[in-house]
PDB file of C-alpha atoms in Angstrom:
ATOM      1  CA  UNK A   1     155.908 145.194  74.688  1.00  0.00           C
ATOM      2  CA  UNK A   2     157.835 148.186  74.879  1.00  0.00           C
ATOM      3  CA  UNK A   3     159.496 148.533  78.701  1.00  0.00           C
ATOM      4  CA  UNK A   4     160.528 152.326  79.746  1.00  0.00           C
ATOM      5  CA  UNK A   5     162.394 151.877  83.006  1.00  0.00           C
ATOM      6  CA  UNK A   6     162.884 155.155  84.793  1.00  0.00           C
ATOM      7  CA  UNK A   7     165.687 156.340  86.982  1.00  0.00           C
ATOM      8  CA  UNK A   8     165.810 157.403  89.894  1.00  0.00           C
ATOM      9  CA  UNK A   9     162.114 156.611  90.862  1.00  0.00           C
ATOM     10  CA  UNK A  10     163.048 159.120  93.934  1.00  0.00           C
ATOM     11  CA  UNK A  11     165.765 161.908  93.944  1.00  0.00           C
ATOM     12  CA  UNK A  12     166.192 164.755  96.710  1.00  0.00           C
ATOM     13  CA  UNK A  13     167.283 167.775  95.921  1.00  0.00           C
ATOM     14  CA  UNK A  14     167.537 171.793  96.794  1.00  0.00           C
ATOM     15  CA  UNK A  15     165.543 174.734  95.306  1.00  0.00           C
ATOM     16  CA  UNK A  16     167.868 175.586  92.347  1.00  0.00           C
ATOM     17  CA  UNK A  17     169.526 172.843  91.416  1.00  0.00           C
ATOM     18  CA  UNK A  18     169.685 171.293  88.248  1.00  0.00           C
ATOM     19  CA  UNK A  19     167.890 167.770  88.241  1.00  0.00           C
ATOM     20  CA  UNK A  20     168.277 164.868  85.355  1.00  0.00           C
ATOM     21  CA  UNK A  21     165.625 161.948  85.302  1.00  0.00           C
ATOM     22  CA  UNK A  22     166.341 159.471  82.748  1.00  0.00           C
ATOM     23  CA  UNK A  23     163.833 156.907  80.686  1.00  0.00           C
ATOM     24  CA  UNK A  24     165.401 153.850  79.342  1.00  0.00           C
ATOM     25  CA  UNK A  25     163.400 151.926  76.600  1.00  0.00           C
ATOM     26  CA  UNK A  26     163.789 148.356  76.216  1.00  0.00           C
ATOM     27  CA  UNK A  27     163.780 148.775  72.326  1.00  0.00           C
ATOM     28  CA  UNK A  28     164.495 151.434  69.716  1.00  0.00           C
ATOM     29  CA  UNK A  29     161.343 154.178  69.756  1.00  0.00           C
ATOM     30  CA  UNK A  30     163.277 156.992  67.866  1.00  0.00           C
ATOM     31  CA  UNK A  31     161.712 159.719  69.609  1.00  0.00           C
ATOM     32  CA  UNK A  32     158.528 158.658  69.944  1.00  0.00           C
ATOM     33  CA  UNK A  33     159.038 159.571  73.457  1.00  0.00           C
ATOM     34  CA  UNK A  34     157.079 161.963  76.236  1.00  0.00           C
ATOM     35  CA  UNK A  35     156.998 163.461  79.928  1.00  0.00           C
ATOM     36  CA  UNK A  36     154.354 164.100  81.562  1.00  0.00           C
ATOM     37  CA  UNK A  37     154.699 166.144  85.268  1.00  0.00           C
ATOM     38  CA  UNK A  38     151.663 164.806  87.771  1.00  0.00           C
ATOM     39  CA  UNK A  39     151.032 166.715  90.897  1.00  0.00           C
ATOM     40  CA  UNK A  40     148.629 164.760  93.645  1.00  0.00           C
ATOM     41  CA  UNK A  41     144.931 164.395  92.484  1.00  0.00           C
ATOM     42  CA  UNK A  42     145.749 165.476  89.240  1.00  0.00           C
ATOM     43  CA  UNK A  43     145.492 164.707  85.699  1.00  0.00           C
ATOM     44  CA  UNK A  44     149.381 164.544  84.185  1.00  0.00           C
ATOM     45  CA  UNK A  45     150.825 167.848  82.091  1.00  0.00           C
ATOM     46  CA  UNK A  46     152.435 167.357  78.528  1.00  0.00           C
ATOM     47  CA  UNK A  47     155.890 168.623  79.044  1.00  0.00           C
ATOM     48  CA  UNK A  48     157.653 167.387  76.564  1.00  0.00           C
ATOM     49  CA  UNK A  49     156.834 165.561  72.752  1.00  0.00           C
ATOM     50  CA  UNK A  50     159.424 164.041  70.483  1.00  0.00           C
ATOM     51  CA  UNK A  51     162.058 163.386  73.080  1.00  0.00           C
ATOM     52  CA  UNK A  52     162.955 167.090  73.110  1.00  0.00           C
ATOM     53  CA  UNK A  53     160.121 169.407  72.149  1.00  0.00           C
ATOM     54  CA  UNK A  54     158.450 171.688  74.750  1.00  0.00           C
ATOM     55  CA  UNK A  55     154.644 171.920  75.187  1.00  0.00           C
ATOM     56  CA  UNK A  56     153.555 175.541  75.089  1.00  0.00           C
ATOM     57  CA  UNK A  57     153.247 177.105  78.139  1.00  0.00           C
ATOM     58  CA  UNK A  58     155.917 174.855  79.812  1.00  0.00           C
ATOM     59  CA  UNK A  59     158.425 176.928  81.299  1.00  0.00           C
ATOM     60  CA  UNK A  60     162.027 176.795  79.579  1.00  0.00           C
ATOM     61  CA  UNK A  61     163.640 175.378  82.616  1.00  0.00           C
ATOM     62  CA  UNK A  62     162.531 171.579  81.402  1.00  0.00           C
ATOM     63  CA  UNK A  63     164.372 170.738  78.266  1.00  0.00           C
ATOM     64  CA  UNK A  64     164.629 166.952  76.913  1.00  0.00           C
ATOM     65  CA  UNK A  65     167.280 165.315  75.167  1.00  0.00           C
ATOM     66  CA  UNK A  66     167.766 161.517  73.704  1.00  0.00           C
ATOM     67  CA  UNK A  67     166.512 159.705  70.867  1.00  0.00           C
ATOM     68  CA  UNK A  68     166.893 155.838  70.310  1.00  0.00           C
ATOM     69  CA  UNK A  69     166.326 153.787  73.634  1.00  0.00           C
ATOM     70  CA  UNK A  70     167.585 156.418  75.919  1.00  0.00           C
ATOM     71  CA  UNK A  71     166.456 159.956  77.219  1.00  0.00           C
ATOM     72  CA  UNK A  72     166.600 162.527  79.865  1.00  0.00           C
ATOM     73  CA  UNK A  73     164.689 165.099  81.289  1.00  0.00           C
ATOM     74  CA  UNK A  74     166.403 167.992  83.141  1.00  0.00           C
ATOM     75  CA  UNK A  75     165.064 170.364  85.575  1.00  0.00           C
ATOM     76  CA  UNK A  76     167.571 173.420  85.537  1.00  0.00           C
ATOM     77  CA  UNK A  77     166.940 175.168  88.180  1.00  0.00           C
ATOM     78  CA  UNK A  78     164.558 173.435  90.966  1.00  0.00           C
ATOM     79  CA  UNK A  79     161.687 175.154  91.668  1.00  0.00           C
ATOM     80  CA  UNK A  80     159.328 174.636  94.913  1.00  0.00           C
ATOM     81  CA  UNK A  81     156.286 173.801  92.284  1.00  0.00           C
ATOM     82  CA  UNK A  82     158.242 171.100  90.635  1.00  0.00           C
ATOM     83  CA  UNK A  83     157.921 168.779  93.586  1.00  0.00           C
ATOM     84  CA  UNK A  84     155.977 165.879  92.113  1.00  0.00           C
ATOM     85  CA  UNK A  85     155.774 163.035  90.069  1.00  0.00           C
ATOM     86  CA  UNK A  86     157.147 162.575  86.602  1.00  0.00           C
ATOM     87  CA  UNK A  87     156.483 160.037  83.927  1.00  0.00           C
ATOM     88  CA  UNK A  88     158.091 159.130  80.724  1.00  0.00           C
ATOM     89  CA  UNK A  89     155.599 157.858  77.947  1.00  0.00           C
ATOM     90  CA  UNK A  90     156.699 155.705  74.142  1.00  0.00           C
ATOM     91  CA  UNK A  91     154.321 156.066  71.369  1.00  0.00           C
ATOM     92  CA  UNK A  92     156.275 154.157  69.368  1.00  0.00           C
ATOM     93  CA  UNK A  93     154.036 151.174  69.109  1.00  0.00           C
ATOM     94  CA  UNK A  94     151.407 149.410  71.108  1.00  0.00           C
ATOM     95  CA  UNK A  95     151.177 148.999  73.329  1.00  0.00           C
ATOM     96  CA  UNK A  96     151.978 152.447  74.540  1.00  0.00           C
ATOM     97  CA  UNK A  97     153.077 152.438  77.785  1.00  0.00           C
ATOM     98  CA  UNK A  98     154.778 154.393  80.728  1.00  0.00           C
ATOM     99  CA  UNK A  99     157.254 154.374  83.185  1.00  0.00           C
ATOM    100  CA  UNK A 100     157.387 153.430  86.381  1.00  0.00           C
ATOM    101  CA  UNK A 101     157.712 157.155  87.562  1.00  0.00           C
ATOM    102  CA  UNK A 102     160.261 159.357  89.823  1.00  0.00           C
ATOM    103  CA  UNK A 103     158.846 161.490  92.697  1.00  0.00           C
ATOM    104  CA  UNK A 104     161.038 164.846  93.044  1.00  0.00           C
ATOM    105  CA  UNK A 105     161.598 165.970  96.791  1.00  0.00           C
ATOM    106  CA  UNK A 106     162.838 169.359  97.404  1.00  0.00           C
ATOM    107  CA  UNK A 107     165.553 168.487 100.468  1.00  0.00           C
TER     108      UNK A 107
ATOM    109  CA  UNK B   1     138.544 176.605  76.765  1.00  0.00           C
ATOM    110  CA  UNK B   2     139.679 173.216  75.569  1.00  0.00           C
ATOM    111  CA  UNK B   3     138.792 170.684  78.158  1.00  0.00           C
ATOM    112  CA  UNK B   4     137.712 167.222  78.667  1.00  0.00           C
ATOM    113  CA  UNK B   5     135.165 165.670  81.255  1.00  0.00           C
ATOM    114  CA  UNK B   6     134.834 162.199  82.228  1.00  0.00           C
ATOM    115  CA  UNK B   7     131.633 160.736  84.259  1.00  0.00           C
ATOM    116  CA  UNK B   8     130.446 157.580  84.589  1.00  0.00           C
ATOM    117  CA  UNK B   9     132.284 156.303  87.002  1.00  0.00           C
ATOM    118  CA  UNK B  10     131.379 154.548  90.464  1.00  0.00           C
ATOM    119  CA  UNK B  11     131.197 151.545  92.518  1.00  0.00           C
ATOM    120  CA  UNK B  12     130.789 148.111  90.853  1.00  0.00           C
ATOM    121  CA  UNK B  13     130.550 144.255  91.858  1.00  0.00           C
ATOM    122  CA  UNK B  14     133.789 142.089  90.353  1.00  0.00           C
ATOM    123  CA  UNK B  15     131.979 140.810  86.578  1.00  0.00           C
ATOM    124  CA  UNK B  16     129.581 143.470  86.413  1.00  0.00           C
ATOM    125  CA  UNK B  17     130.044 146.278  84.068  1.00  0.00           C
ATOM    126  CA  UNK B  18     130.289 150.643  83.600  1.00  0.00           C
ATOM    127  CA  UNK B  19     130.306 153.289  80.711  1.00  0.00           C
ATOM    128  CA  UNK B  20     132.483 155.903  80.852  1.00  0.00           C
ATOM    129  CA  UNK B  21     131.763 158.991  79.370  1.00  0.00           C
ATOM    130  CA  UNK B  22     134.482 161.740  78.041  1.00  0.00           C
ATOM    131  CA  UNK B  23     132.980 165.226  76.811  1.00  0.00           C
ATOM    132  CA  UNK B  24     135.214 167.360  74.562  1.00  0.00           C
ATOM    133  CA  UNK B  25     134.992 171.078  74.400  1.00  0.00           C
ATOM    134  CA  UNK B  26     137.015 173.750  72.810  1.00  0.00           C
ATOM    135  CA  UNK B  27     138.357 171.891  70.152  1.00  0.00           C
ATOM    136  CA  UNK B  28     137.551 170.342  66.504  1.00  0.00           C
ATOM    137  CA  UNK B  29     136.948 166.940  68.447  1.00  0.00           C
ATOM    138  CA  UNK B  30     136.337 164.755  65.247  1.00  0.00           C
ATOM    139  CA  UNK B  31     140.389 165.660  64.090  1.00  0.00           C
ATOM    140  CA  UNK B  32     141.762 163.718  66.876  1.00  0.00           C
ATOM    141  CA  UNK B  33     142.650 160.156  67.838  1.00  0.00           C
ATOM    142  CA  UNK B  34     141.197 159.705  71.694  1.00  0.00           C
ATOM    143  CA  UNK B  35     142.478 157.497  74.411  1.00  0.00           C
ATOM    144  CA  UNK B  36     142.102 156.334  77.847  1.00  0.00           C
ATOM    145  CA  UNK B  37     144.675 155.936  80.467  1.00  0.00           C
ATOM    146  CA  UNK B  38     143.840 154.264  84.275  1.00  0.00           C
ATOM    147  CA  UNK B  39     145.911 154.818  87.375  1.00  0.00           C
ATOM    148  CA  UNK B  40     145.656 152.356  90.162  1.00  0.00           C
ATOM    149  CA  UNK B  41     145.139 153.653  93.970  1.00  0.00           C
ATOM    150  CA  UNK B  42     148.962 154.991  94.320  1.00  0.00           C
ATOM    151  CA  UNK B  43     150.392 153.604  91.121  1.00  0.00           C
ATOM    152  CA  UNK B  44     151.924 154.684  88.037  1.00  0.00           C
ATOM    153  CA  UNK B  45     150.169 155.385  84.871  1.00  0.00           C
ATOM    154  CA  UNK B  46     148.445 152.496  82.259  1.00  0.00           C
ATOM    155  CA  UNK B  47     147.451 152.548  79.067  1.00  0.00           C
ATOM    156  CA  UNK B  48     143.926 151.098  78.502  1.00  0.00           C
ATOM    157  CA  UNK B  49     142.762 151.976  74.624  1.00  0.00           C
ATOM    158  CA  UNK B  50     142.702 154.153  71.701  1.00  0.00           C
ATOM    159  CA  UNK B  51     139.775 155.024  68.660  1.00  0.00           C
ATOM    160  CA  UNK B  52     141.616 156.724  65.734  1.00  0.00           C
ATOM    161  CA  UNK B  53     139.268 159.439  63.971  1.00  0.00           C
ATOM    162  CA  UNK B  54     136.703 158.688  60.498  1.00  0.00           C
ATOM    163  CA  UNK B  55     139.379 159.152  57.997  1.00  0.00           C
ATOM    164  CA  UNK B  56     141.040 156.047  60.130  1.00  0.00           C
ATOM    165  CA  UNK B  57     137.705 154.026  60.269  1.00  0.00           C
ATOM    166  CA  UNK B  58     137.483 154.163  63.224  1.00  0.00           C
ATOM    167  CA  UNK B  59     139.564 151.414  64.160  1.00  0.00           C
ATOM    168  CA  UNK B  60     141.029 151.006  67.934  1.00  0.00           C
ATOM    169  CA  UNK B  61     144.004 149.600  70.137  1.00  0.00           C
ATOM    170  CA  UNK B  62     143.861 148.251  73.489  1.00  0.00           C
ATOM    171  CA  UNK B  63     146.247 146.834  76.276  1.00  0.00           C
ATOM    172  CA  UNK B  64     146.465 143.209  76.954  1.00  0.00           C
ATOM    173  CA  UNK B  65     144.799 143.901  80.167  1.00  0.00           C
ATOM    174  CA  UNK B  66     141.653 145.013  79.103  1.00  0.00           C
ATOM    175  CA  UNK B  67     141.543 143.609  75.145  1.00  0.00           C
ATOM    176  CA  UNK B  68     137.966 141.573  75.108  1.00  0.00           C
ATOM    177  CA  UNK B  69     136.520 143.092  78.013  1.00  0.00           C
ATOM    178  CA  UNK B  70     136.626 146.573  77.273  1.00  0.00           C
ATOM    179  CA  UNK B  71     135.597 148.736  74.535  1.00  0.00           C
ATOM    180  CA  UNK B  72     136.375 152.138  73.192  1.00  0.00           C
ATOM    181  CA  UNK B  73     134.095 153.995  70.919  1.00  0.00           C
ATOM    182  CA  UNK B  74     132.714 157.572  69.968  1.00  0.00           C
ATOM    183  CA  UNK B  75     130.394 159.825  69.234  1.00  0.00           C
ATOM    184  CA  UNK B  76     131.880 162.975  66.830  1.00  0.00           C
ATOM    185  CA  UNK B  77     127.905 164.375  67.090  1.00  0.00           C
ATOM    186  CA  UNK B  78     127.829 164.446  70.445  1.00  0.00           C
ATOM    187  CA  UNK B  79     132.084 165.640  70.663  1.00  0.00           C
ATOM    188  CA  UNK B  80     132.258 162.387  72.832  1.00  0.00           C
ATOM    189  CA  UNK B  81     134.263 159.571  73.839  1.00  0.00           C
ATOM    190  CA  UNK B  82     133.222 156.405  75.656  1.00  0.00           C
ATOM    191  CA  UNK B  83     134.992 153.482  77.510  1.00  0.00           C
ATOM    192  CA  UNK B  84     132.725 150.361  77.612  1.00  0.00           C
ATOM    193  CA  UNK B  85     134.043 148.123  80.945  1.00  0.00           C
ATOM    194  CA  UNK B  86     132.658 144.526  81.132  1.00  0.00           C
ATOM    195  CA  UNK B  87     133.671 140.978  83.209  1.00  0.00           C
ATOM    196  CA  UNK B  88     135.065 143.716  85.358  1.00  0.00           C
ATOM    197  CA  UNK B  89     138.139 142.441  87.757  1.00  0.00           C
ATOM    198  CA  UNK B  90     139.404 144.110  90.849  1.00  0.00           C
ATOM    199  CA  UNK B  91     142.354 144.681  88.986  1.00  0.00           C
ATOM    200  CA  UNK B  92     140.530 147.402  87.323  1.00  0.00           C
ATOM    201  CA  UNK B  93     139.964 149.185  90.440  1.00  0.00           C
ATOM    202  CA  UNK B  94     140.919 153.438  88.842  1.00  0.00           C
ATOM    203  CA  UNK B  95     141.152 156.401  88.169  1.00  0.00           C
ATOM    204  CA  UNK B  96     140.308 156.803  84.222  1.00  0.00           C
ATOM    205  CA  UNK B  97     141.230 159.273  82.332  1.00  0.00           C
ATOM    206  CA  UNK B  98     140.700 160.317  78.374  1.00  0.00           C
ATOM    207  CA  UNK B  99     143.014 162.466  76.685  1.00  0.00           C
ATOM    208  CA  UNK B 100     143.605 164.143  73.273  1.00  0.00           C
ATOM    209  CA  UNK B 101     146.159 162.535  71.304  1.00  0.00           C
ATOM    210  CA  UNK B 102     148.069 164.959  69.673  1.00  0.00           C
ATOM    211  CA  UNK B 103     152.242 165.442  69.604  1.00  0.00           C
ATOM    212  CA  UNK B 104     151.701 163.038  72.617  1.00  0.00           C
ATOM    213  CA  UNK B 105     148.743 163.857  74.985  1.00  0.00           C
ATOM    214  CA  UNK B 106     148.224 167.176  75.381  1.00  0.00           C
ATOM    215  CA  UNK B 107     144.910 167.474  77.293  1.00  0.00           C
ATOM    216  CA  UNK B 108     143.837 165.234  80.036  1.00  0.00           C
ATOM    217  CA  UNK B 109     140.226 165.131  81.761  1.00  0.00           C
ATOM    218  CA  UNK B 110     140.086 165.258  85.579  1.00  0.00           C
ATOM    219  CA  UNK B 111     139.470 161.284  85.692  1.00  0.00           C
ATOM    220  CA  UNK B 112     136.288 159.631  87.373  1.00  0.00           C
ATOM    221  CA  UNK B 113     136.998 156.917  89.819  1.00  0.00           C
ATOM    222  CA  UNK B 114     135.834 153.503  89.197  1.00  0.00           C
ATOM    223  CA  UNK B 115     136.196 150.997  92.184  1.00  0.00           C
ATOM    224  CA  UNK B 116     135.343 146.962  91.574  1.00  0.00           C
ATOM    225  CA  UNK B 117     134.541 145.661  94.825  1.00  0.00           C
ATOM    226  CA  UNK B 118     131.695 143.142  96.508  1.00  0.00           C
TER     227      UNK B 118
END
């Protein structure tokens, strides 16, 4: 199996600031690779497909980069509404699986 | 509006068994693979199972976890999706969720809550 190992799983920072999340895969997925955002007692939100490709309707300020085994996602510019969990996802080969998550805090 | 809504889901005794239920709406639901993904009582995300569409057969993948007790089929008539839980564990205690497979997946359902306990 495929492991996607997520870091930080917690960061802290201030409204505006540009924020980086990386994915690690334990194995070459190309870029089969996703984010999903989850806010509490919610489904998760596509962000990203193919390591760098933004949803519709996603707002510009989340932009993915990374192909291969490893891949970031970056925030720009904090916003108050981006406060919540975010996931990484391979669909490179079952099974798919996830990371283990970072919670965003807004300090 | 393209959406997706799960029922089924409840309170069951450890080795008993549920059907979950995914209704699709707002979308040409026979084009698209379907799969379910559980989420433990304040834990990350998991996997459970995939059914590819007719021109695939059919055919389906599941996790480790769940491969022999649980069962994913559909229904294009009825724009449906359906998660088949037997020998049901603790373990299993969830929030399910189906969602569209498309460049990744793009639409979720709300989830329905499925708790294994005696």
């Amino acid at each position: 199996d495929i492991q996607l190992t997520q870091s930080p799983s917690f960061l802290s920072a201030s409204v505006g600031d540009r924020v980086t999340i990386t994915c690690r895969a334990s194995q070459d997925i190309s870029s089969y690779l996703a984010w999903y955002q989850q806010k509490p007692g919610k489904a998760p939100k596509l962000l990203i497909y193919a390591a760098s490709t933004l949803q519709s309707g996603v707002p510009s300020r989340f932009s993915g980069s990374g192909s291969g085994t490893e891949f970031t996602l970056t925030i720009s510019s904090l916003q108050p509404e981006d406060s919540v969990i975010y996931y990484c996802q391979q669909l490179n080969s079952y099974p798919l699986t996830f990371g283990g998550g970072t919670k965003v805090e807004i300090k | 509006e393209v959406q997706l809504v799960e029922s089924g889901g409840g309170l069951v005794q450890p080795g008993g068994s549920l059907r979950l239920s995914c209704a699709a709406s707002g979308f040409i639901f026979s084009d698209h693979y379907m799969d379910w993904v559980r989420q433990a009582p304040g834990k990350g995300l998991e996997w459970v199972g995939r059914i590819r569409k007719k021109v695939n057969s059919y055919t389906t993948e599941y996790a480790a976890s769940v491969k022999g007790r649980f069962s994913v089929s559909r229904d294009d008539s009825k724009d449906s999706v359906y998660l088949q839980m037997n020998s049901l564990k603790t373990e299993d205690t969830a929030v399910y969720y189906c969602a569209r497979v498309g460049r990744g997946f793009d639409i979720w359902g709300q989830g329905t809550g499925v708790t294994v306990s005696s």
